[in-house]
Tab-separated table of C-alpha atoms and ligand atoms in Angstrom:
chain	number	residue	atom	x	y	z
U	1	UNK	CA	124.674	54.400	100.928
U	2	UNK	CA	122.743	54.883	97.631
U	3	UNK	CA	120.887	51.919	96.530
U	4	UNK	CA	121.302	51.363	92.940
U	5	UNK	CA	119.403	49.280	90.363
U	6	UNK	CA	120.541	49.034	86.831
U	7	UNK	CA	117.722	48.336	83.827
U	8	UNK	CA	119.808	46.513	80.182
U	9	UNK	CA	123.041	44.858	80.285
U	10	UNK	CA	123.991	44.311	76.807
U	11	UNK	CA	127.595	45.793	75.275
U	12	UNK	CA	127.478	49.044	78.129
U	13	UNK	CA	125.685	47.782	80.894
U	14	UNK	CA	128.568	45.865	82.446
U	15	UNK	CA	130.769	48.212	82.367
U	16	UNK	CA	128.354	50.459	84.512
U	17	UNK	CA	127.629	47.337	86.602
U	18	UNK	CA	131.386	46.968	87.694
U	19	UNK	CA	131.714	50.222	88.735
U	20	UNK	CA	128.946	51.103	90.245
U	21	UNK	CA	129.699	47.553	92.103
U	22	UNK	CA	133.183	49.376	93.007
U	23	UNK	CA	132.207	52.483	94.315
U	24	UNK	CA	131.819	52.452	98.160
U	25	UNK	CA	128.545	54.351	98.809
U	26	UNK	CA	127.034	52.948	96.464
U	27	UNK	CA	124.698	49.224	96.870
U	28	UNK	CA	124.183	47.368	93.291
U	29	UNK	CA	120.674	46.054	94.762
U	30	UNK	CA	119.529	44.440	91.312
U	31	UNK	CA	120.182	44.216	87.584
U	32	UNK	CA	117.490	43.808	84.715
U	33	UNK	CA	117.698	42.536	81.061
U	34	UNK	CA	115.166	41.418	78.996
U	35	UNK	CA	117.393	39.022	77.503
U	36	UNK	CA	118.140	35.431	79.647
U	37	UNK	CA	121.592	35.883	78.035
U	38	UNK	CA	122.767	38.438	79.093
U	39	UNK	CA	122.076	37.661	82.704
U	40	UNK	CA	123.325	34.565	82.222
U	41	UNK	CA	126.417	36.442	81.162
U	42	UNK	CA	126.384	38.503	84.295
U	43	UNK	CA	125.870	35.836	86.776
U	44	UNK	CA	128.921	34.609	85.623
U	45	UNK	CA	130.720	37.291	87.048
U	46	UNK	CA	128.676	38.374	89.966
U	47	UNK	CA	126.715	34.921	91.163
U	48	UNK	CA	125.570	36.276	94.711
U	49	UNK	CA	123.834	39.499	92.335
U	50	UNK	CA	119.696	39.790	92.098
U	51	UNK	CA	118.605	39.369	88.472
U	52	UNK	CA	115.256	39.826	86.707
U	53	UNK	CA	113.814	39.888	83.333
U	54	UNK	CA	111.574	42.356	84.586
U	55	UNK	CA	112.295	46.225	84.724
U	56	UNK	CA	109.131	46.848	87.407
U	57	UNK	CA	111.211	44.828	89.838
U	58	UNK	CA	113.761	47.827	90.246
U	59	UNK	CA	111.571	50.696	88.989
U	60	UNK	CA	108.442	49.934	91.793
U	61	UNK	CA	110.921	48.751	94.109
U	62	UNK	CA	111.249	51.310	97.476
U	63	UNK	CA	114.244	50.120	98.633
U	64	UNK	CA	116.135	51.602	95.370
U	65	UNK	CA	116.888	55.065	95.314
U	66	UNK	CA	118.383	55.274	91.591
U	67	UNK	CA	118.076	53.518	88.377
U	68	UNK	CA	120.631	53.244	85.435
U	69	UNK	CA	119.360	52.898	82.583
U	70	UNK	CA	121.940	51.001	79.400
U	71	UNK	CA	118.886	49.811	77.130
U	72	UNK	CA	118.758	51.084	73.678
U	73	UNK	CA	117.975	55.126	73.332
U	74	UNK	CA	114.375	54.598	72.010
U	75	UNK	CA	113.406	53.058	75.281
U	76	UNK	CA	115.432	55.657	77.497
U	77	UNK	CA	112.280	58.089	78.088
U	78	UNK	CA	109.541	55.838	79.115
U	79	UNK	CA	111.793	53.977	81.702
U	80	UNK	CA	113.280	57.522	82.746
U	81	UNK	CA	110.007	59.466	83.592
U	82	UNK	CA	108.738	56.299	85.286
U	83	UNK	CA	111.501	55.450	87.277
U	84	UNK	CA	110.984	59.358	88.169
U	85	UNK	CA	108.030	59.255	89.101
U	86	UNK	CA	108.231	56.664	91.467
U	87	UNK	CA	110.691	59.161	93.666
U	88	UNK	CA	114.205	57.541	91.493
U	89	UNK	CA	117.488	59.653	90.894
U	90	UNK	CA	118.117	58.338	87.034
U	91	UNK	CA	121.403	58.087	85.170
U	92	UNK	CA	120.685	57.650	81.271
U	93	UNK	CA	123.570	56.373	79.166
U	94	UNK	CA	123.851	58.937	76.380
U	95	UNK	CA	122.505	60.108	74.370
U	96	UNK	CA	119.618	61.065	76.814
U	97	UNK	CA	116.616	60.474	74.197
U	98	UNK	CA	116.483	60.122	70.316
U	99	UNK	CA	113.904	63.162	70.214
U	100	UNK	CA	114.531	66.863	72.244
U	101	UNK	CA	111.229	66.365	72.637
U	102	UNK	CA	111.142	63.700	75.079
U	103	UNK	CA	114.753	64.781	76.150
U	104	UNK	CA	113.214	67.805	76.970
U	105	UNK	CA	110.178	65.760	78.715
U	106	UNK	CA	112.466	64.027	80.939
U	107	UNK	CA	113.910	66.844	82.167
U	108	UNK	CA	110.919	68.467	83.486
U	109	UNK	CA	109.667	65.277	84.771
U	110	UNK	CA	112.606	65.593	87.002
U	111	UNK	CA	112.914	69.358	87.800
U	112	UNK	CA	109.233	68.540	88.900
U	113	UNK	CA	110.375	65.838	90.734
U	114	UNK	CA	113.349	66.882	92.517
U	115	UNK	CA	115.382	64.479	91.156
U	116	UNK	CA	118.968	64.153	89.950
U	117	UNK	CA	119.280	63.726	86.530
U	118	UNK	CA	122.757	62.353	84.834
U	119	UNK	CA	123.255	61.462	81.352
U	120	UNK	CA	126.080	58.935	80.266
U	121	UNK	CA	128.756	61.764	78.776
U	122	UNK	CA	131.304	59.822	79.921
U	123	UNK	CA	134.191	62.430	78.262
U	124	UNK	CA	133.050	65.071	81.144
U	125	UNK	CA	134.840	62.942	83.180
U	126	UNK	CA	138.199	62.246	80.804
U	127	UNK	CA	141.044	63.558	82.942
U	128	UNK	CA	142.562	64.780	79.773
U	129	UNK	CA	138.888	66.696	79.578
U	130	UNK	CA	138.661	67.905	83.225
U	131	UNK	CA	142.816	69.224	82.398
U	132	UNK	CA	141.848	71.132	79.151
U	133	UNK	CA	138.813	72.685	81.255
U	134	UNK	CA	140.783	73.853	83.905
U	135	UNK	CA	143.434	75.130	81.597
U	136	UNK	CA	140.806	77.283	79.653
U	137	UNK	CA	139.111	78.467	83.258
U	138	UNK	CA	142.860	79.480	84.324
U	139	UNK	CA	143.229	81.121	80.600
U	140	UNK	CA	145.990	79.511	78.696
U	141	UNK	CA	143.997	79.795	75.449
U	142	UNK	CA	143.083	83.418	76.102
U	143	UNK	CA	139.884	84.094	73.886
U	144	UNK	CA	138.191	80.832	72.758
U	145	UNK	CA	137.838	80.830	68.876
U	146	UNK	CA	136.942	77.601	67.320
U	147	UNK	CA	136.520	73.378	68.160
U	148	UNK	CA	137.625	70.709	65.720
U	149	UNK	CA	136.976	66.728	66.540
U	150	UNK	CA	137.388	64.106	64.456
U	151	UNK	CA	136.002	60.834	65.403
U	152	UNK	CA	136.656	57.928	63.597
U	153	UNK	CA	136.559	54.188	63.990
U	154	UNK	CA	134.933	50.876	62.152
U	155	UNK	CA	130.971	50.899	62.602
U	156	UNK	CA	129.423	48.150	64.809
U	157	UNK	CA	128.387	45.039	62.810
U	158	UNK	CA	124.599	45.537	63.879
U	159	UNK	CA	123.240	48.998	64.290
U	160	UNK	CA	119.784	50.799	64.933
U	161	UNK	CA	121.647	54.083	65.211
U	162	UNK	CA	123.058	56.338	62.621
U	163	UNK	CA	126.756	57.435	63.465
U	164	UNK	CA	125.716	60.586	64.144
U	165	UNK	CA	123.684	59.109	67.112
U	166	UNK	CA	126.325	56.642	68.105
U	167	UNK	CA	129.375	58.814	68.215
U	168	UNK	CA	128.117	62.281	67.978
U	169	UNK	CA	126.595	62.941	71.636
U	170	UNK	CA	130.558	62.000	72.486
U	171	UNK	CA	132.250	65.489	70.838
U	172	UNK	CA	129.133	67.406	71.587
U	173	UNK	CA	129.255	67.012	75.340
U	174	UNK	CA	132.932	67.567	75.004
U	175	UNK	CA	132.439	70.657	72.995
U	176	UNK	CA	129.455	72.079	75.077
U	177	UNK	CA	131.342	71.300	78.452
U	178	UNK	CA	134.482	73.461	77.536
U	179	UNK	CA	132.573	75.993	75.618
U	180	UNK	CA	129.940	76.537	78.443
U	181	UNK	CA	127.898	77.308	75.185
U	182	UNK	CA	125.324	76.239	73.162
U	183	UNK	CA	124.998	77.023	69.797
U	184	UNK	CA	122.887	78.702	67.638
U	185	UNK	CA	123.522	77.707	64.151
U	186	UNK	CA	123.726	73.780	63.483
U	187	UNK	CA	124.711	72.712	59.982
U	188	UNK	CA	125.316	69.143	58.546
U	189	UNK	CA	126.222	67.160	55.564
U	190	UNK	CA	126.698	63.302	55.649
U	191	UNK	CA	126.678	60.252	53.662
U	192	UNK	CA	125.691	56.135	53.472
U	193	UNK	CA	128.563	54.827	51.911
U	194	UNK	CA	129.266	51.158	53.913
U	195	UNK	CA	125.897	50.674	55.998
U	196	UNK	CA	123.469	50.269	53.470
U	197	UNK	CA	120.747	53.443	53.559
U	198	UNK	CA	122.292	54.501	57.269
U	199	UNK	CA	124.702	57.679	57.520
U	200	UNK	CA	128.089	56.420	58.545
U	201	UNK	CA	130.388	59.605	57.694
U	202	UNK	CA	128.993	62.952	58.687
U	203	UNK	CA	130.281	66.860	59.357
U	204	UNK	CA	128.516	68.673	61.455
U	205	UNK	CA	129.221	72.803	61.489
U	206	UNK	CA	128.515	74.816	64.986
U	207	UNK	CA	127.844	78.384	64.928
U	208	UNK	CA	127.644	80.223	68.687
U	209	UNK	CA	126.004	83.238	69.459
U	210	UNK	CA	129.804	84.775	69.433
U	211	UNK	CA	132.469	84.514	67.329
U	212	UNK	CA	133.033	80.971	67.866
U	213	UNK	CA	132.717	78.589	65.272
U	214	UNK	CA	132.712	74.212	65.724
U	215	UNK	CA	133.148	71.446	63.309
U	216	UNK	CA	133.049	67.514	64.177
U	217	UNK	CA	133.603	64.985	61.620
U	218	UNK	CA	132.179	61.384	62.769
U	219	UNK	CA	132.769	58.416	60.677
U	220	UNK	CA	132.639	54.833	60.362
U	221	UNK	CA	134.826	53.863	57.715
U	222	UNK	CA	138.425	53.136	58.687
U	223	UNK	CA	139.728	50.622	61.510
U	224	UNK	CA	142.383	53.539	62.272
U	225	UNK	CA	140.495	54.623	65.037
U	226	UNK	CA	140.938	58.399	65.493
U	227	UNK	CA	139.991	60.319	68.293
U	228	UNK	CA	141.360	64.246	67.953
U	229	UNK	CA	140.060	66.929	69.192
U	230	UNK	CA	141.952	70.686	68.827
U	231	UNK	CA	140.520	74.061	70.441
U	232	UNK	CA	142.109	77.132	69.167
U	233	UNK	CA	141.885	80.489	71.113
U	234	UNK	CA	143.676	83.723	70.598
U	235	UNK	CA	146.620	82.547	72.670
U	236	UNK	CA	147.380	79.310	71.173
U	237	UNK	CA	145.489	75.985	70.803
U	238	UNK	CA	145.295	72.478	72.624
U	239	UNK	CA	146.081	69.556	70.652
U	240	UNK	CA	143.761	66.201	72.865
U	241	UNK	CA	144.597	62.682	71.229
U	242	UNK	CA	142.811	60.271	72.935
U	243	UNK	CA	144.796	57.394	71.232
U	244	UNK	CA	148.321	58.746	72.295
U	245	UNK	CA	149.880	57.779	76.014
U	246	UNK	CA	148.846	60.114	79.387
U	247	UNK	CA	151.928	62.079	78.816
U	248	UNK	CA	151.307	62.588	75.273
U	249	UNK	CA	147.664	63.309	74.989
U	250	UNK	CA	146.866	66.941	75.959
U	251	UNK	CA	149.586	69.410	74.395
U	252	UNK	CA	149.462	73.384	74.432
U	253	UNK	CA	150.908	75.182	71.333
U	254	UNK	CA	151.638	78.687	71.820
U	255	UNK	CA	150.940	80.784	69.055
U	256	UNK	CA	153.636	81.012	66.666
U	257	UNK	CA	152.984	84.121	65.033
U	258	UNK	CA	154.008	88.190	66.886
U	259	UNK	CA	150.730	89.905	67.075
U	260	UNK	CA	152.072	93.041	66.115
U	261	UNK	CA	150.534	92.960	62.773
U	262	UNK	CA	151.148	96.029	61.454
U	263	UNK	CA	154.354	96.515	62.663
U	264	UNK	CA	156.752	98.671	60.990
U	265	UNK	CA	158.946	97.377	57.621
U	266	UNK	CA	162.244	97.742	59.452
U	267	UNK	CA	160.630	94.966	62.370
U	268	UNK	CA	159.262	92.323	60.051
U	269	UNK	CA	162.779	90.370	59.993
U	270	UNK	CA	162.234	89.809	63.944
U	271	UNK	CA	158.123	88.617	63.817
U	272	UNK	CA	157.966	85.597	65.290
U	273	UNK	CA	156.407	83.418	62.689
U	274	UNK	CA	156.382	79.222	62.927
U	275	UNK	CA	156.282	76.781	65.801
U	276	UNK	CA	155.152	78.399	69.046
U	277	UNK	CA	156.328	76.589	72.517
U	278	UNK	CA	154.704	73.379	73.499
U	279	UNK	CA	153.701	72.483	76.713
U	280	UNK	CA	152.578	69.099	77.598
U	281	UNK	CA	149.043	68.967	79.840
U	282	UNK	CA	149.337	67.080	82.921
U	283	UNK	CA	146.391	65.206	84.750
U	284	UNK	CA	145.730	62.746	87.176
U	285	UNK	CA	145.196	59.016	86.313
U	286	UNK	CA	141.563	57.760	86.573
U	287	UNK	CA	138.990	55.398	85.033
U	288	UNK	CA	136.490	58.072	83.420
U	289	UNK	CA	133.304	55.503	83.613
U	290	UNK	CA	134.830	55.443	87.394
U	291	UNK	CA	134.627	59.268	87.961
U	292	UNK	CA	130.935	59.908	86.008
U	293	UNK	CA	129.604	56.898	88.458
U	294	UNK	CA	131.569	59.253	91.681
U	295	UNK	CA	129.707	62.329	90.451
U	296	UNK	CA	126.311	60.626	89.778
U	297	UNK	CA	126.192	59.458	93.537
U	298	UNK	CA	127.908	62.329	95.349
U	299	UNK	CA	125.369	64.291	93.199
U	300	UNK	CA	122.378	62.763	94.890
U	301	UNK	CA	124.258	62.467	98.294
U	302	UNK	CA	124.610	66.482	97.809
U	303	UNK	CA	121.280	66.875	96.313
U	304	UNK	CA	123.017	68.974	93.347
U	305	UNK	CA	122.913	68.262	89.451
U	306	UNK	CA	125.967	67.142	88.271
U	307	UNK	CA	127.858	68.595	85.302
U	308	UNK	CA	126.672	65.923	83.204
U	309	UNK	CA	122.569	67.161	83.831
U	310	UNK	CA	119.404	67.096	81.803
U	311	UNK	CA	120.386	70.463	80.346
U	312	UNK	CA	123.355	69.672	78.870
U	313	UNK	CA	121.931	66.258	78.272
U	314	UNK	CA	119.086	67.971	75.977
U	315	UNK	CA	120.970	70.178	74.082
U	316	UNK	CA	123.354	67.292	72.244
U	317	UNK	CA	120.287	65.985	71.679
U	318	UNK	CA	119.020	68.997	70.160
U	319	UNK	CA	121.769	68.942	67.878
U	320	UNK	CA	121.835	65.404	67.048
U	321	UNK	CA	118.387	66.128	66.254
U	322	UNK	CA	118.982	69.331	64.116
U	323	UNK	CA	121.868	67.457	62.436
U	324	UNK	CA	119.966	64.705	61.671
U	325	UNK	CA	117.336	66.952	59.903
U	326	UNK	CA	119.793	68.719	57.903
U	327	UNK	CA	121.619	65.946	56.292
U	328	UNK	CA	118.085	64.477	55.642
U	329	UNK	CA	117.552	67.419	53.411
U	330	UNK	CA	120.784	67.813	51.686
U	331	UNK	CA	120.427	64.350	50.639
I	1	NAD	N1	129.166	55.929	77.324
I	1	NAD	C1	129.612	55.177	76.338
I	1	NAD	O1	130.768	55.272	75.932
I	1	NAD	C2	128.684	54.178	75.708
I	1	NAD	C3	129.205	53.118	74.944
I	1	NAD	C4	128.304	52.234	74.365
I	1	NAD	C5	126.938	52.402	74.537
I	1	NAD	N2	126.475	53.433	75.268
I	1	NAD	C6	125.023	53.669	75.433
I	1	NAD	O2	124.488	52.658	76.283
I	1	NAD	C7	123.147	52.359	75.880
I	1	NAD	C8	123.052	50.869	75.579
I	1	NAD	O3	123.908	50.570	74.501
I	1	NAD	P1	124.486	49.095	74.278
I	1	NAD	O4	125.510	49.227	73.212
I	1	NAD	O5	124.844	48.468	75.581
I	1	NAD	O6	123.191	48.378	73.662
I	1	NAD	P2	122.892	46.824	73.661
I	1	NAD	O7	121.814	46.632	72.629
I	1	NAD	O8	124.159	46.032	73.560
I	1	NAD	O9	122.283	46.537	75.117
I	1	NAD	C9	121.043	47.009	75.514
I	1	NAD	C10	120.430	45.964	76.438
I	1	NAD	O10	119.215	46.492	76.963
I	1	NAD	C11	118.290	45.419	77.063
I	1	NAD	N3	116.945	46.006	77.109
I	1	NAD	C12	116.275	46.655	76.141
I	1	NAD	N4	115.077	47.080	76.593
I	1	NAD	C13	115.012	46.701	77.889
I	1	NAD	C14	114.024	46.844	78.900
I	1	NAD	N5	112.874	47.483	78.654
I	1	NAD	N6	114.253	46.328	80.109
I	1	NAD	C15	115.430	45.675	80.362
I	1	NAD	N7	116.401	45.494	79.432
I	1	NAD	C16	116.187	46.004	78.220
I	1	NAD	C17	118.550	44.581	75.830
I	1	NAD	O11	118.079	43.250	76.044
I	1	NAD	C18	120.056	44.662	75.705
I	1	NAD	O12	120.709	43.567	76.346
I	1	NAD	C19	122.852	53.258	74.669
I	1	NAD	O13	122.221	54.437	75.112
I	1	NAD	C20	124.237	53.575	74.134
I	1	NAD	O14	124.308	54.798	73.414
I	1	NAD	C21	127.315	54.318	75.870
């Protein structure tokens, strides 16, 4: 049984708080938010649960052997390295710091300290992800060529975050996940156009050490939310909708052109050219918040990083960072 105590319990932390509450080897010892509200709000729900105001309580405590941490990303790196180093596993909601700097200084702080180390990409843990992965690994796509992502919904009413930091971490972790790639190029362009003086629409352009190519377009400025994601590959591509039904999310389109490109005159009236076959991606049901709490715990239980670790963890922020930076200057 891993005791668990979770620091900020604002929009997220609940969420994180009923599940970790669900899973069986795991013991919810205590919650912490600075705010009487909101543990007002979550003694509603759980009255027999430990509350405090005061983060120490769970951080110096020795009878909790990992924190959570849902408190705004500016405070994620001085609760992480000192729930660290007093002996804590740590899961950080995404992204894992608003700096690679101190993304980067977390991570060492728990290579150092033999810890595990999870960060909050809770789309590692999609079914419709883990399907696309394992249709990639078992090569349906054949060579992978490019990533496209468009996400897309209303801003929140009150921010500190650009939407680059809110939403970008999201397609990254995706991207970097199925890619098992960082990349080495990062590009951006973005625009305030709603939320006074903060970016809410943004492109950001991926170039990988290969051939690959990326390109994520995050936005706040339509109540159509739109989650789409499409990896192409020399086979075919994968078509993920987030918004659609199970059944309807994750479709395969085989190419729909003949590779024989230079094929002789009298054979051009048979190329295939148009629609290639479709093939709709099955995958088992599951709550994805559900399955990144699973892997957090059997993680520590197996003393083995999970595939949401500090490394990964880092490099979106790198890239937030880098993004960040370049629409800065274009602007
Ligand atoms: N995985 C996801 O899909 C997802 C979705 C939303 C938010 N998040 C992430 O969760 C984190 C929190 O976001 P949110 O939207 O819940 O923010 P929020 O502002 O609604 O809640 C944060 C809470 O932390 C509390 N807090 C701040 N500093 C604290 C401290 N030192 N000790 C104890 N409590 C403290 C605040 O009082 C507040 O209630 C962010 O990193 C965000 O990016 C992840």
């Amino acid at each position: 049984m891993i005791n668990v105590g979770v620091i900020g319990a604002g929009y997220w932390g609940p969420n994180l708080i009923r599940n970790f509450i669900k899973h069986n080897n795991a013991n919810l010892k205590k919650v912490c938010d600075l705010k009487e509200g909101r543990l007002e709000f979550i003694r509603k729900s759980y009255p027999d649960l430990s509350l405090t105001k005061d983060s120490n309580e769970i951080i110096n405590n020795p009878g909790i052997d990992a924190v959570v941490i849902a408190t705004p990303v500016n405070t994620h790196k001085e609760i992480a390295i000192k729930s660290i180093e007093k002996g804590k596993h740590v899961f950080i909601e995404k992204p894992l710091s608003d700096n690679y700097n101190d993304a980067l200084e977390v991570v060492n702080s728990a290579e150092k300290n033999d810890r595990i180390l999870a960060v909050g990409h809770i789309f590692q843990f999609a079914p419709a992800v883990t399907a696309i992965k394992r249709e990639i690994e078992n090569g349906l796509l054949g060579e992978l060529y490019h990533f496209s992502s468009q996400r897309i919904n209303l801003g929140p009413p009150e921010t500190t975050v650009d939407v680059v930091w809110d939403l970008g971490s999201h397609d990254l972790s995706i991207l970097f996940y199925l890619f098992d790639e960082y990349p080495n190029c990062v590009n951006a362009f973005g625009s305030s156009y709603w939320w006074n003086g903060i970016i809410d629409n943004a492109h950001i352009f991926l170039d990988f050490p290969g051939k690959r190519t990326a390109h994520i377009h995050l936005s706040w400025l339509s109540s159509n939310k739109i989650r789409s994601t499409s990896i192409f590959g020399s086979e075919g591509n994968i078509e993920y909708d987030e918004t659609k039904p199970d059944e309807e999310k994750v479709i395969f389109y085989d190419k729909g052109i003949d590779s024989r490109i230079n094929a002789k005159d009298s054979d051009v009236k048979d190329l295939k050219y148009g629609k290639g076959e479709t093939k709709n991606i099955v995958f088992d049901k599951g709550e994805p918040l559900y399955l990144e709490v699973d892997a957090f715990i059997n993680a520590i239980l197996k003393n083995e990083q999970p595939i949401n670790n500090g490394i990964i963890g880092c490099e979106v922020v790198k890239v937030l960072e880098q993004a960040s930076k370049s629409i800065k200057f274009k602007q």
